[in-house]
Amino acid sequence: MRYFMYDVTGGTVDEPDPKTMRRVLDGLAQADDEHPDVSLTHESGWCLSAFSGGLLVWENPDEDAMAPGEMRDVAREEVLRLFGLLAAGDVAAIEALPWQR
């Protein structure tokens, strides 16, 4: 499966391992108004974006019929777990979560 991450500066990391995902997520400490998030995107088009305040956004920009979902106050370890699920292509497990749309 192909997937990639954007770090807080907009740099791309191809197929990061869990340690690299953790490092990219740690970069949220340097988030600002111009670069407020990090994200992981799967080849299917599904994307998880994490923000420093605990906001997590789930979306597929290629799917106009599906509104983005949000969860607030998501713990860092849960974000990492969900990044791992998306990297493995387990879209169904992520979609089954209680997203606010």
GROMACS .gro file of C-alpha atoms in nm:
model
  101
    1MET     CA    1   0.000   0.000   0.000
    2ARG     CA    2   0.120   0.348  -0.076
    3TYR     CA    3   0.074   0.631   0.169
    4PHE     CA    4   0.253   0.949   0.263
    5MET     CA    5   0.256   1.218   0.530
    6TYR     CA    6   0.284   1.594   0.521
    7ASP     CA    7   0.481   1.736   0.811
    8VAL     CA    8   0.404   2.071   0.974
    9THR     CA    9   0.622   2.257   0.720
   10GLY     CA   10   0.449   2.093   0.423
   11GLY     CA   11   0.732   1.850   0.356
   12THR     CA   12   0.643   1.503   0.231
   13VAL     CA   13   0.746   1.178   0.399
   14ASP     CA   14   0.681   0.867   0.187
   15GLU     CA   15   0.555   0.556   0.367
   16PRO     CA   16   0.671   0.652   0.716
   17ASP     CA   17   0.717   0.380   0.976
   18PRO     CA   18   0.555   0.422   1.322
   19LYS     CA   19   0.864   0.594   1.464
   20THR     CA   20   0.862   0.849   1.181
   21MET     CA   21   0.485   0.902   1.219
   22ARG     CA   22   0.549   0.984   1.586
   23ARG     CA   23   0.825   1.231   1.490
   24VAL     CA   24   0.601   1.401   1.232
   25LEU     CA   25   0.320   1.427   1.489
   26ASP     CA   26   0.568   1.574   1.740
   27GLY     CA   27   0.625   1.851   1.485
   28LEU     CA   28   0.284   1.995   1.577
   29ALA     CA   29   0.467   2.171   1.859
   30GLN     CA   30   0.590   2.412   1.589
   31ALA     CA   31   0.248   2.456   1.424
   32ASP     CA   32   0.140   2.808   1.330
   33ASP     CA   33  -0.147   2.975   1.144
   34GLU     CA   34   0.009   2.898   0.805
   35HIS     CA   35   0.099   2.535   0.888
   36PRO     CA   36  -0.154   2.418   1.150
   37ASP     CA   37  -0.157   2.042   1.088
   38VAL     CA   38   0.013   1.722   0.982
   39SER     CA   39  -0.160   1.458   0.775
   40LEU     CA   40  -0.142   1.104   0.645
   41THR     CA   41  -0.293   1.025   0.306
   42HIS     CA   42  -0.354   0.675   0.171
   43GLU     CA   43  -0.345   0.588  -0.200
   44SER     CA   44  -0.725   0.543  -0.184
   45GLY     CA   45  -0.753   0.920  -0.133
   46TRP     CA   46  -0.854   0.904   0.236
   47CYS     CA   47  -0.671   1.144   0.463
   48LEU     CA   48  -0.638   1.206   0.837
   49SER     CA   49  -0.526   1.554   0.941
   50ALA     CA   50  -0.417   1.617   1.300
   51PHE     CA   51  -0.404   1.963   1.458
   52SER     CA   52  -0.216   2.073   1.771
   53GLY     CA   53  -0.533   2.126   1.976
   54GLY     CA   54  -0.645   1.763   1.940
   55LEU     CA   55  -0.869   1.814   1.636
   56LEU     CA   56  -0.864   1.524   1.389
   57VAL     CA   57  -1.023   1.556   1.044
   58TRP     CA   58  -1.114   1.254   0.827
   59GLU     CA   59  -1.185   1.317   0.461
   60ASN     CA   60  -1.147   1.205   0.105
   61PRO     CA   61  -1.110   1.518  -0.111
   62ASP     CA   62  -1.195   1.308  -0.419
   63GLU     CA   63  -1.536   1.212  -0.272
   64ASP     CA   64  -1.763   1.514  -0.306
   65ALA     CA   65  -2.062   1.320  -0.169
   66MET     CA   66  -1.892   1.256   0.168
   67ALA     CA   67  -1.858   1.551   0.406
   68PRO     CA   68  -1.538   1.559   0.613
   69GLY     CA   69  -1.567   1.421   0.964
   70GLU     CA   70  -1.418   1.572   1.278
   71MET     CA   71  -1.331   1.453   1.627
   72ARG     CA   72  -1.206   1.684   1.900
   73ASP     CA   73  -0.970   1.625   2.191
   74VAL     CA   74  -0.820   1.315   2.031
   75ALA     CA   75  -0.526   1.184   2.234
   76ARG     CA   76  -0.188   1.164   2.066
   77GLU     CA   77  -0.167   0.784   2.098
   78GLU     CA   78  -0.511   0.748   1.937
   79VAL     CA   79  -0.399   0.968   1.647
   80LEU     CA   80  -0.095   0.744   1.601
   81ARG     CA   81  -0.315   0.433   1.614
   82LEU     CA   82  -0.545   0.576   1.348
   83PHE     CA   83  -0.250   0.680   1.131
   84GLY     CA   84  -0.136   0.316   1.150
   85LEU     CA   85  -0.480   0.189   1.048
   86LEU     CA   86  -0.491   0.424   0.752
   87ALA     CA   87  -0.138   0.332   0.646
   88ALA     CA   88  -0.251  -0.033   0.645
   89GLY     CA   89  -0.554   0.063   0.432
   90ASP     CA   90  -0.815  -0.013   0.701
   91VAL     CA   91  -1.051   0.263   0.590
   92ALA     CA   92  -1.357   0.076   0.721
   93ALA     CA   93  -1.228   0.074   1.081
   94ILE     CA   94  -1.165   0.448   1.069
   95GLU     CA   95  -1.494   0.526   0.899
   96ALA     CA   96  -1.679   0.330   1.171
   97LEU     CA   97  -1.569   0.580   1.439
   98PRO     CA   98  -1.812   0.848   1.567
   99TRP     CA   99  -1.716   1.131   1.329
  100GLN     CA  100  -1.906   1.459   1.356
  101ARG     CA  101  -2.013   1.569   1.007
   0.00000   0.00000   0.00000
